[in-house]
PDB file of C-alpha atoms in Angstrom:
ATOM      1  CA  MET X  15     128.071  78.908  97.031  1.00  0.00           C
ATOM      2  CA  ASP X  16     130.168  80.971  94.655  1.00  0.00           C
ATOM      3  CA  ALA X  17     133.892  81.478  95.066  1.00  0.00           C
ATOM      4  CA  TRP X  18     135.264  84.811  96.224  1.00  0.00           C
ATOM      5  CA  HIS X  19     135.781  87.388  93.484  1.00  0.00           C
ATOM      6  CA  SER X  20     138.783  89.631  94.174  1.00  0.00           C
ATOM      7  CA  LEU X  21     139.954  92.869  92.693  1.00  0.00           C
ATOM      8  CA  LYS X  22     142.318  95.666  93.606  1.00  0.00           C
ATOM      9  CA  ILE X  23     142.053  99.312  92.724  1.00  0.00           C
ATOM     10  CA  PRO X  24     144.449 102.217  93.138  1.00  0.00           C
ATOM     11  CA  SER X  25     143.446 104.881  95.665  1.00  0.00           C
ATOM     12  CA  ILE X  26     141.704 107.079  93.116  1.00  0.00           C
ATOM     13  CA  PRO X  27     138.101 108.174  93.868  1.00  0.00           C
ATOM     14  CA  GLU X  28     137.143 107.854  90.195  1.00  0.00           C
ATOM     15  CA  LYS X  29     137.554 104.074  90.539  1.00  0.00           C
ATOM     16  CA  ILE X  30     134.646 103.835  92.992  1.00  0.00           C
ATOM     17  CA  HIS X  31     132.086 103.877  90.231  1.00  0.00           C
ATOM     18  CA  ASP X  32     133.764 101.031  88.307  1.00  0.00           C
ATOM     19  CA  VAL X  33     133.728  98.748  91.337  1.00  0.00           C
ATOM     20  CA  GLU X  34     130.175  99.423  92.499  1.00  0.00           C
ATOM     21  CA  ALA X  35     128.859  99.157  88.933  1.00  0.00           C
ATOM     22  CA  SER X  36     130.532  95.791  88.360  1.00  0.00           C
ATOM     23  CA  VAL X  37     129.312  94.419  91.691  1.00  0.00           C
ATOM     24  CA  ALA X  38     125.780  95.677  90.907  1.00  0.00           C
ATOM     25  CA  GLU X  39     125.929  93.886  87.560  1.00  0.00           C
ATOM     26  CA  VAL X  40     126.737  90.599  89.269  1.00  0.00           C
ATOM     27  CA  LEU X  41     123.903  91.136  91.777  1.00  0.00           C
ATOM     28  CA  GLU X  42     121.470  91.759  88.919  1.00  0.00           C
ATOM     29  CA  GLU X  43     122.596  88.536  87.278  1.00  0.00           C
ATOM     30  CA  HIS X  44     121.834  86.757  90.556  1.00  0.00           C
ATOM     31  CA  ASP X  45     118.338  88.295  90.780  1.00  0.00           C
ATOM     32  CA  PHE X  46     118.926  90.488  93.796  1.00  0.00           C
ATOM     33  CA  SER X  47     116.021  92.873  94.372  1.00  0.00           C
ATOM     34  CA  GLY X  48     116.239  96.485  93.256  1.00  0.00           C
ATOM     35  CA  ASN X  49     116.166  97.637  96.876  1.00  0.00           C
ATOM     36  CA  ALA X  50     119.019  95.327  97.811  1.00  0.00           C
ATOM     37  CA  ILE X  51     121.108  96.492  94.860  1.00  0.00           C
ATOM     38  CA  PHE X  52     120.425 100.141  95.745  1.00  0.00           C
ATOM     39  CA  ALA X  53     121.561  99.468  99.314  1.00  0.00           C
ATOM     40  CA  VAL X  54     124.718  97.593  98.282  1.00  0.00           C
ATOM     41  CA  ARG X  55     125.752 100.256  95.758  1.00  0.00           C
ATOM     42  CA  LEU X  56     125.329 102.975  98.345  1.00  0.00           C
ATOM     43  CA  ALA X  57     127.128 101.103 101.145  1.00  0.00           C
ATOM     44  CA  LEU X  58     129.930  99.934  98.872  1.00  0.00           C
ATOM     45  CA  ALA X  59     130.501 103.446  97.537  1.00  0.00           C
ATOM     46  CA  GLU X  60     130.779 104.684 101.143  1.00  0.00           C
ATOM     47  CA  ALA X  61     133.165 101.865 102.121  1.00  0.00           C
ATOM     48  CA  LEU X  62     135.374 102.530  99.093  1.00  0.00           C
ATOM     49  CA  ALA X  63     135.371 106.294  99.664  1.00  0.00           C
ATOM     50  CA  ASN X  64     136.433 105.763 103.286  1.00  0.00           C
ATOM     51  CA  ALA X  65     139.191 103.332 102.245  1.00  0.00           C
ATOM     52  CA  ILE X  66     140.541 105.659  99.562  1.00  0.00           C
ATOM     53  CA  LYS X  67     140.208 108.967 101.390  1.00  0.00           C
ATOM     54  CA  HIS X  68     140.702 108.140 105.054  1.00  0.00           C
ATOM     55  CA  GLY X  69     142.514 104.782 104.913  1.00  0.00           C
ATOM     56  CA  ASN X  70     144.969 105.268 102.071  1.00  0.00           C
ATOM     57  CA  ARG X  71     144.765 109.079 102.090  1.00  0.00           C
ATOM     58  CA  GLN X  72     144.538 108.981  98.300  1.00  0.00           C
ATOM     59  CA  ASP X  73     148.127 107.763  98.030  1.00  0.00           C
ATOM     60  CA  PRO X  74     148.213 106.369  94.467  1.00  0.00           C
ATOM     61  CA  ASP X  75     150.860 103.845  95.520  1.00  0.00           C
ATOM     62  CA  LYS X  76     148.433 102.267  97.980  1.00  0.00           C
ATOM     63  CA  GLN X  77     145.676  99.945  96.868  1.00  0.00           C
ATOM     64  CA  VAL X  78     142.220  99.024  98.038  1.00  0.00           C
ATOM     65  CA  SER X  79     141.383  95.311  97.975  1.00  0.00           C
ATOM     66  CA  VAL X  80     137.798  94.281  97.362  1.00  0.00           C
ATOM     67  CA  LYS X  81     136.484  90.734  97.768  1.00  0.00           C
ATOM     68  CA  PHE X  82     132.909  89.654  97.280  1.00  0.00           C
ATOM     69  CA  ARG X  83     130.973  86.438  97.281  1.00  0.00           C
ATOM     70  CA  ILE X  84     127.382  85.628  96.469  1.00  0.00           C
ATOM     71  CA  GLU X  85     125.724  82.981  98.590  1.00  0.00           C
ATOM     72  CA  ASN X  86     122.233  81.652  98.195  1.00  0.00           C
ATOM     73  CA  SER X  87     120.524  84.444 100.007  1.00  0.00           C
ATOM     74  CA  SER X  88     123.106  87.174 100.435  1.00  0.00           C
ATOM     75  CA  VAL X  89     126.206  88.943  99.222  1.00  0.00           C
ATOM     76  CA  THR X  90     129.276  89.488 101.388  1.00  0.00           C
ATOM     77  CA  ILE X  91     131.755  92.194 100.410  1.00  0.00           C
ATOM     78  CA  SER X  92     134.963  93.165 102.154  1.00  0.00           C
ATOM     79  CA  VAL X  93     136.935  96.334 101.494  1.00  0.00           C
ATOM     80  CA  ARG X  94     140.468  96.597 102.861  1.00  0.00           C
ATOM     81  CA  ASP X  95     142.870  99.517 102.715  1.00  0.00           C
ATOM     82  CA  GLU X  96     146.546  99.883 103.587  1.00  0.00           C
ATOM     83  CA  GLY X  97     145.958 102.481 106.287  1.00  0.00           C
ATOM     84  CA  GLU X  98     146.318 102.389 110.047  1.00  0.00           C
ATOM     85  CA  GLY X  99     142.648 101.659 110.670  1.00  0.00           C
ATOM     86  CA  PHE X 100     140.335 103.612 112.942  1.00  0.00           C
ATOM     87  CA  ASP X 101     138.351 103.189 116.140  1.00  0.00           C
ATOM     88  CA  TYR X 102     135.055 102.185 114.599  1.00  0.00           C
ATOM     89  CA  ASN X 103     133.380 101.806 118.006  1.00  0.00           C
ATOM     90  CA  ASN X 104     133.828 105.445 118.948  1.00  0.00           C
ATOM     91  CA  LEU X 105     132.521 107.371 115.981  1.00  0.00           C
ATOM     92  CA  PRO X 106     130.564 110.512 116.869  1.00  0.00           C
ATOM     93  CA  ASP X 107     126.861 110.464 116.013  1.00  0.00           C
ATOM     94  CA  PRO X 108     126.463 112.543 112.827  1.00  0.00           C
ATOM     95  CA  THR X 109     122.753 113.040 113.587  1.00  0.00           C
ATOM     96  CA  ALA X 110     123.435 114.841 116.892  1.00  0.00           C
ATOM     97  CA  PRO X 111     122.168 118.439 116.711  1.00  0.00           C
ATOM     98  CA  ASP X 112     125.670 119.900 117.053  1.00  0.00           C
ATOM     99  CA  ARG X 113     126.998 117.698 114.229  1.00  0.00           C
ATOM    100  CA  LEU X 114     124.068 117.842 111.830  1.00  0.00           C
ATOM    101  CA  GLU X 115     125.587 120.593 109.713  1.00  0.00           C
ATOM    102  CA  LEU X 116     129.047 119.068 109.442  1.00  0.00           C
ATOM    103  CA  PRO X 117     129.752 118.140 105.824  1.00  0.00           C
ATOM    104  CA  SER X 118     131.213 114.687 106.542  1.00  0.00           C
ATOM    105  CA  GLY X 119     130.990 111.700 108.897  1.00  0.00           C
ATOM    106  CA  ARG X 120     127.845 109.932 107.616  1.00  0.00           C
ATOM    107  CA  GLY X 121     129.324 107.058 105.615  1.00  0.00           C
ATOM    108  CA  VAL X 122     129.436 104.469 108.408  1.00  0.00           C
ATOM    109  CA  LEU X 123     125.925 105.433 109.565  1.00  0.00           C
ATOM    110  CA  LEU X 124     124.597 104.831 106.045  1.00  0.00           C
ATOM    111  CA  MET X 125     126.417 101.507 105.766  1.00  0.00           C
ATOM    112  CA  ARG X 126     125.014 100.350 109.098  1.00  0.00           C
ATOM    113  CA  SER X 127     121.509 101.480 108.173  1.00  0.00           C
ATOM    114  CA  TYR X 128     121.393  99.835 104.764  1.00  0.00           C
ATOM    115  CA  MET X 129     123.325  96.616 105.368  1.00  0.00           C
ATOM    116  CA  ASP X 130     122.252  93.581 107.359  1.00  0.00           C
ATOM    117  CA  GLN X 131     125.740  93.297 108.860  1.00  0.00           C
ATOM    118  CA  VAL X 132     128.724  95.650 109.037  1.00  0.00           C
ATOM    119  CA  THR X 133     131.849  94.355 110.777  1.00  0.00           C
ATOM    120  CA  TYR X 134     135.451  95.532 110.992  1.00  0.00           C
ATOM    121  CA  ASN X 135     138.673  93.681 111.604  1.00  0.00           C
ATOM    122  CA  ASP X 136     140.446  94.534 114.866  1.00  0.00           C
ATOM    123  CA  LYS X 137     142.783  97.007 113.227  1.00  0.00           C
ATOM    124  CA  GLY X 138     139.899  98.852 111.581  1.00  0.00           C
ATOM    125  CA  ASN X 139     141.279  98.831 108.041  1.00  0.00           C
ATOM    126  CA  GLU X 140     138.903  96.226 106.652  1.00  0.00           C
ATOM    127  CA  VAL X 141     135.129  96.434 106.614  1.00  0.00           C
ATOM    128  CA  THR X 142     132.866  93.537 105.682  1.00  0.00           C
ATOM    129  CA  ILE X 143     129.272  94.192 104.666  1.00  0.00           C
ATOM    130  CA  VAL X 144     126.522  91.655 104.168  1.00  0.00           C
ATOM    131  CA  LYS X 145     123.178  92.182 102.457  1.00  0.00           C
ATOM    132  CA  GLY X 146     120.338  89.753 101.903  1.00  0.00           C
ATOM    133  CA  ARG X 147     119.050  89.132  98.411  1.00  0.00           C
ATOM    134  CA  GLY X 148     115.610  90.560  98.608  1.00  0.00           C
ATOM    135  CA  VAL X 149     114.213  91.540 101.949  1.00  0.00           C
ATOM    136  CA  GLU X 150     114.691  95.230 102.464  1.00  0.00           C
ATOM    137  CA  LYS X 151     116.000  95.985 105.908  1.00  0.00           C
ATOM    138  CA  CYS X 152     113.885  98.507 107.723  1.00  0.00           C
ATOM    139  CA  ALA X 153     116.376 101.307 108.340  1.00  0.00           C
ATOM    140  CA  GLN X 154     116.608 102.633 111.888  1.00  0.00           C
TER     141      GLN X 154
ATOM    142  CA  MET L  16     117.329 127.895  80.320  1.00  0.00           C
ATOM    143  CA  THR L  17     121.037 127.429  80.855  1.00  0.00           C
ATOM    144  CA  ASP L  18     122.348 124.103  79.715  1.00  0.00           C
ATOM    145  CA  GLN L  19     125.336 122.834  81.670  1.00  0.00           C
ATOM    146  CA  GLU L  20     126.944 119.445  81.597  1.00  0.00           C
ATOM    147  CA  ARG L  21     125.762 118.432  85.049  1.00  0.00           C
ATOM    148  CA  LEU L  22     122.837 120.763  85.698  1.00  0.00           C
ATOM    149  CA  LEU L  23     119.844 122.248  83.948  1.00  0.00           C
ATOM    150  CA  VAL L  24     119.345 125.768  85.285  1.00  0.00           C
ATOM    151  CA  GLU L  25     116.043 127.483  84.696  1.00  0.00           C
ATOM    152  CA  PRO L  26     114.724 130.727  86.215  1.00  0.00           C
ATOM    153  CA  VAL L  27     111.137 130.636  87.448  1.00  0.00           C
ATOM    154  CA  ASN L  28     110.284 134.179  88.539  1.00  0.00           C
ATOM    155  CA  GLU L  29     112.797 134.963  91.307  1.00  0.00           C
ATOM    156  CA  VAL L  30     113.700 131.333  91.900  1.00  0.00           C
ATOM    157  CA  THR L  31     116.481 129.461  90.141  1.00  0.00           C
ATOM    158  CA  VAL L  32     115.382 125.886  89.496  1.00  0.00           C
ATOM    159  CA  ILE L  33     118.294 123.479  89.172  1.00  0.00           C
ATOM    160  CA  THR L  34     117.723 119.981  87.833  1.00  0.00           C
ATOM    161  CA  PHE L  35     120.481 117.440  88.279  1.00  0.00           C
ATOM    162  CA  ARG L  36     121.197 115.652  85.009  1.00  0.00           C
ATOM    163  CA  ASP L  37     123.089 112.797  86.674  1.00  0.00           C
ATOM    164  CA  LYS L  38     121.346 109.667  87.880  1.00  0.00           C
ATOM    165  CA  LYS L  39     124.168 109.006  90.291  1.00  0.00           C
ATOM    166  CA  ILE L  40     125.891 111.603  92.421  1.00  0.00           C
ATOM    167  CA  LEU L  41     128.330 109.179  94.007  1.00  0.00           C
ATOM    168  CA  ASP L  42     131.549 109.780  92.164  1.00  0.00           C
ATOM    169  CA  GLU L  43     133.968 112.255  93.698  1.00  0.00           C
ATOM    170  CA  ALA L  44     134.590 113.952  90.349  1.00  0.00           C
ATOM    171  CA  VAL L  45     130.854 114.313  89.671  1.00  0.00           C
ATOM    172  CA  ILE L  46     130.267 115.701  93.165  1.00  0.00           C
ATOM    173  CA  GLN L  47     133.059 118.220  92.693  1.00  0.00           C
ATOM    174  CA  GLU L  48     131.677 119.403  89.340  1.00  0.00           C
ATOM    175  CA  VAL L  49     128.107 119.582  90.626  1.00  0.00           C
ATOM    176  CA  GLY L  50     129.316 121.473  93.707  1.00  0.00           C
ATOM    177  CA  ASP L  51     131.376 123.933  91.665  1.00  0.00           C
ATOM    178  CA  ALA L  52     128.422 124.627  89.357  1.00  0.00           C
ATOM    179  CA  LEU L  53     126.075 125.173  92.332  1.00  0.00           C
ATOM    180  CA  PHE L  54     128.487 127.469  94.167  1.00  0.00           C
ATOM    181  CA  ASP L  55     129.045 129.456  90.965  1.00  0.00           C
ATOM    182  CA  LEU L  56     125.330 130.221  90.908  1.00  0.00           C
ATOM    183  CA  VAL L  57     125.565 131.785  94.362  1.00  0.00           C
ATOM    184  CA  ASP L  58     129.034 133.340  94.222  1.00  0.00           C
ATOM    185  CA  LYS L  59     129.238 134.525  90.609  1.00  0.00           C
ATOM    186  CA  GLN L  60     125.666 134.817  89.433  1.00  0.00           C
ATOM    187  CA  TYR L  61     124.287 135.996  92.789  1.00  0.00           C
ATOM    188  CA  LYS L  62     121.381 133.549  92.775  1.00  0.00           C
ATOM    189  CA  THR L  63     120.177 133.020  96.326  1.00  0.00           C
ATOM    190  CA  LYS L  64     116.745 131.434  95.892  1.00  0.00           C
ATOM    191  CA  LEU L  65     117.551 127.945  94.754  1.00  0.00           C
ATOM    192  CA  LEU L  66     115.296 124.973  94.175  1.00  0.00           C
ATOM    193  CA  LEU L  67     117.116 121.684  93.612  1.00  0.00           C
ATOM    194  CA  ASN L  68     115.112 119.229  91.536  1.00  0.00           C
ATOM    195  CA  PHE L  69     116.171 115.616  92.176  1.00  0.00           C
ATOM    196  CA  GLU L  70     113.823 113.973  89.667  1.00  0.00           C
ATOM    197  CA  ASN L  71     116.662 112.239  87.787  1.00  0.00           C
ATOM    198  CA  VAL L  72     118.723 111.257  90.821  1.00  0.00           C
ATOM    199  CA  GLU L  73     118.751 107.576  91.735  1.00  0.00           C
ATOM    200  CA  TYR L  74     121.882 107.403  93.903  1.00  0.00           C
ATOM    201  CA  LEU L  75     123.431 109.902  96.278  1.00  0.00           C
ATOM    202  CA  SER L  76     126.483 109.467  98.525  1.00  0.00           C
ATOM    203  CA  SER L  77     127.292 110.997 101.886  1.00  0.00           C
ATOM    204  CA  ALA L  78     129.901 113.171 100.160  1.00  0.00           C
ATOM    205  CA  ALA L  79     127.121 114.632  98.006  1.00  0.00           C
ATOM    206  CA  LEU L  80     125.105 115.302 101.169  1.00  0.00           C
ATOM    207  CA  GLY L  81     128.130 117.138 102.539  1.00  0.00           C
ATOM    208  CA  LYS L  82     128.213 119.349  99.475  1.00  0.00           C
ATOM    209  CA  LEU L  83     124.508 120.176  99.878  1.00  0.00           C
ATOM    210  CA  ILE L  84     125.062 121.075 103.538  1.00  0.00           C
ATOM    211  CA  THR L  85     127.867 123.452 102.612  1.00  0.00           C
ATOM    212  CA  LEU L  86     125.714 124.983  99.871  1.00  0.00           C
ATOM    213  CA  ASN L  87     122.857 125.438 102.337  1.00  0.00           C
ATOM    214  CA  LYS L  88     125.158 127.332 104.706  1.00  0.00           C
ATOM    215  CA  ARG L  89     126.419 129.507 101.869  1.00  0.00           C
ATOM    216  CA  VAL L  90     122.884 130.362 100.735  1.00  0.00           C
ATOM    217  CA  LYS L  91     121.883 131.210 104.319  1.00  0.00           C
ATOM    218  CA  GLU L  92     124.873 133.560 104.604  1.00  0.00           C
ATOM    219  CA  GLU L  93     123.307 135.496 101.732  1.00  0.00           C
ATOM    220  CA  ASN L  94     119.891 135.398 103.448  1.00  0.00           C
ATOM    221  CA  GLY L  95     118.722 133.208 100.605  1.00  0.00           C
ATOM    222  CA  GLU L  96     116.613 130.076 100.478  1.00  0.00           C
ATOM    223  CA  LEU L  97     117.471 126.542  99.413  1.00  0.00           C
ATOM    224  CA  LYS L  98     114.736 123.986  98.907  1.00  0.00           C
ATOM    225  CA  LEU L  99     114.728 120.440  97.538  1.00  0.00           C
ATOM    226  CA  CYS L 100     112.021 118.610  95.598  1.00  0.00           C
ATOM    227  CA  ASN L 101     111.141 115.473  93.630  1.00  0.00           C
ATOM    228  CA  ILE L 102     113.265 113.147  95.746  1.00  0.00           C
ATOM    229  CA  ILE L 103     112.509 109.464  95.157  1.00  0.00           C
ATOM    230  CA  SER L 104     111.663 107.429  98.242  1.00  0.00           C
ATOM    231  CA  GLU L 105     114.986 105.564  98.312  1.00  0.00           C
ATOM    232  CA  ILE L 106     116.939 108.826  98.360  1.00  0.00           C
ATOM    233  CA  TYR L 107     114.536 110.432 100.831  1.00  0.00           C
ATOM    234  CA  GLU L 108     115.380 107.533 103.128  1.00  0.00           C
ATOM    235  CA  VAL L 109     119.038 108.627 103.019  1.00  0.00           C
ATOM    236  CA  PHE L 110     117.961 112.100 104.199  1.00  0.00           C
ATOM    237  CA  ARG L 111     115.773 110.555 106.894  1.00  0.00           C
ATOM    238  CA  ILE L 112     118.465 108.219 108.246  1.00  0.00           C
ATOM    239  CA  THR L 113     120.949 111.073 108.463  1.00  0.00           C
ATOM    240  CA  LYS L 114     118.210 113.375 109.878  1.00  0.00           C
ATOM    241  CA  LEU L 115     119.004 115.847 107.145  1.00  0.00           C
ATOM    242  CA  ASN L 116     115.300 115.953 106.361  1.00  0.00           C
ATOM    243  CA  ARG L 117     115.229 118.240 109.432  1.00  0.00           C
ATOM    244  CA  LEU L 118     117.919 120.516 108.032  1.00  0.00           C
ATOM    245  CA  PHE L 119     116.630 120.834 104.479  1.00  0.00           C
ATOM    246  CA  GLU L 120     113.220 121.942 103.301  1.00  0.00           C
ATOM    247  CA  ILE L 121     112.050 119.040 101.138  1.00  0.00           C
ATOM    248  CA  TYR L 122     108.878 119.108  99.017  1.00  0.00           C
ATOM    249  CA  ASP L 123     107.127 116.441  97.004  1.00  0.00           C
ATOM    250  CA  ASP L 124     107.060 118.410  93.763  1.00  0.00           C
ATOM    251  CA  MET L 125     108.264 121.579  92.146  1.00  0.00           C
ATOM    252  CA  GLU L 126     104.961 123.486  92.285  1.00  0.00           C
ATOM    253  CA  GLN L 127     104.631 122.924  96.007  1.00  0.00           C
ATOM    254  CA  ALA L 128     108.229 124.039  96.600  1.00  0.00           C
ATOM    255  CA  LEU L 129     107.941 127.132  94.411  1.00  0.00           C
ATOM    256  CA  ARG L 130     104.914 128.315  96.398  1.00  0.00           C
ATOM    257  CA  ARG L 131     106.951 128.274  99.612  1.00  0.00           C
ATOM    258  CA  PHE L 132     109.635 130.750  98.565  1.00  0.00           C
ATOM    259  CA  LYS L 133     109.291 134.131 100.206  1.00  0.00           C
ATOM    260  CA  ARG L 134     108.141 136.855  97.870  1.00  0.00           C
ATOM    261  CA  ARG L 135     110.330 139.879  97.331  1.00  0.00           C
ATOM    262  CA  GLU L 136     109.271 142.765  99.526  1.00  0.00           C
ATOM    263  CA  SER L 137     107.961 145.672  97.459  1.00  0.00           C
TER     264      SER L 137
END
C-alpha cells in the first residue's frame, strides 16, 4: 500500500486542471484502466470545483487540501475545504423535471455515479471518493 | 471557416457548425471562454441554428453542462435550434446520467444532425 500523497491549492478554479492531471498521471503509472481514469478525473474535477466555489467561495486566502492514496485495487482521494460544509443528504435531485434546466447542481450526482464510494465527513467540508482500478462501475 | 482559439466555426447552409477544439472542457477559464464565444454567435452574429460538434471532446464537467443549458435556453428564446453530435460514449454517459439527453437533441454524426434542422420557410 502506498503512503498518502498530500497537496494544497489556493481557491482558484484554474488550479483544478493541475491537480486532476497530476493524479491521472499517477493512476496511469499504476495501470488504472482508461475508464477508471476518466471517472476519477471527472469526479475529482467536480469535487475540487465544489470545494473552491461553494466551500471556500473562491477566497484566495483559503486553501483546498487534497490527499490521495493508491492501494492494490483502488485509489482513495479526499478533498477538504475551509468552508462551513453542507447538508449532503438533502441535495435536490438535478434530474427532476422542474430542475432539469437549471445550470448547476449536478456535480455530486456525477461523483456518485462514477465513483464506487463517495462519503462526506459530518461537517460536510470533506469528501472522500474511491474508485477501483479497472472494473467500470455501471452508472445508475 | 472562422478560426477561433477555442472553437472552429463553419457555416453549412443555414446552420452554423461549431467544433470544440479543446479535448477537455473542465477548467473554469476554458468554460468561460467557450461560453462567451458561443453566446457571441447568438447575440452578436445572430446565429440561431447551431450544431455543436463534440468530436474532439474527451472530458466535460457539470459546469460545462450548465453553460450548454443556458445556451440552449438562449437559442430557444430566438426560436432557434441547438443540436449536438459526435459525442463519445463516455461523454454521452454524462448526458444520460444527468438526463440531459432528454433536454438536448443529440445525434451520432454531423450529417444526421444537419438533416434534422428545419428548413427556412419560403
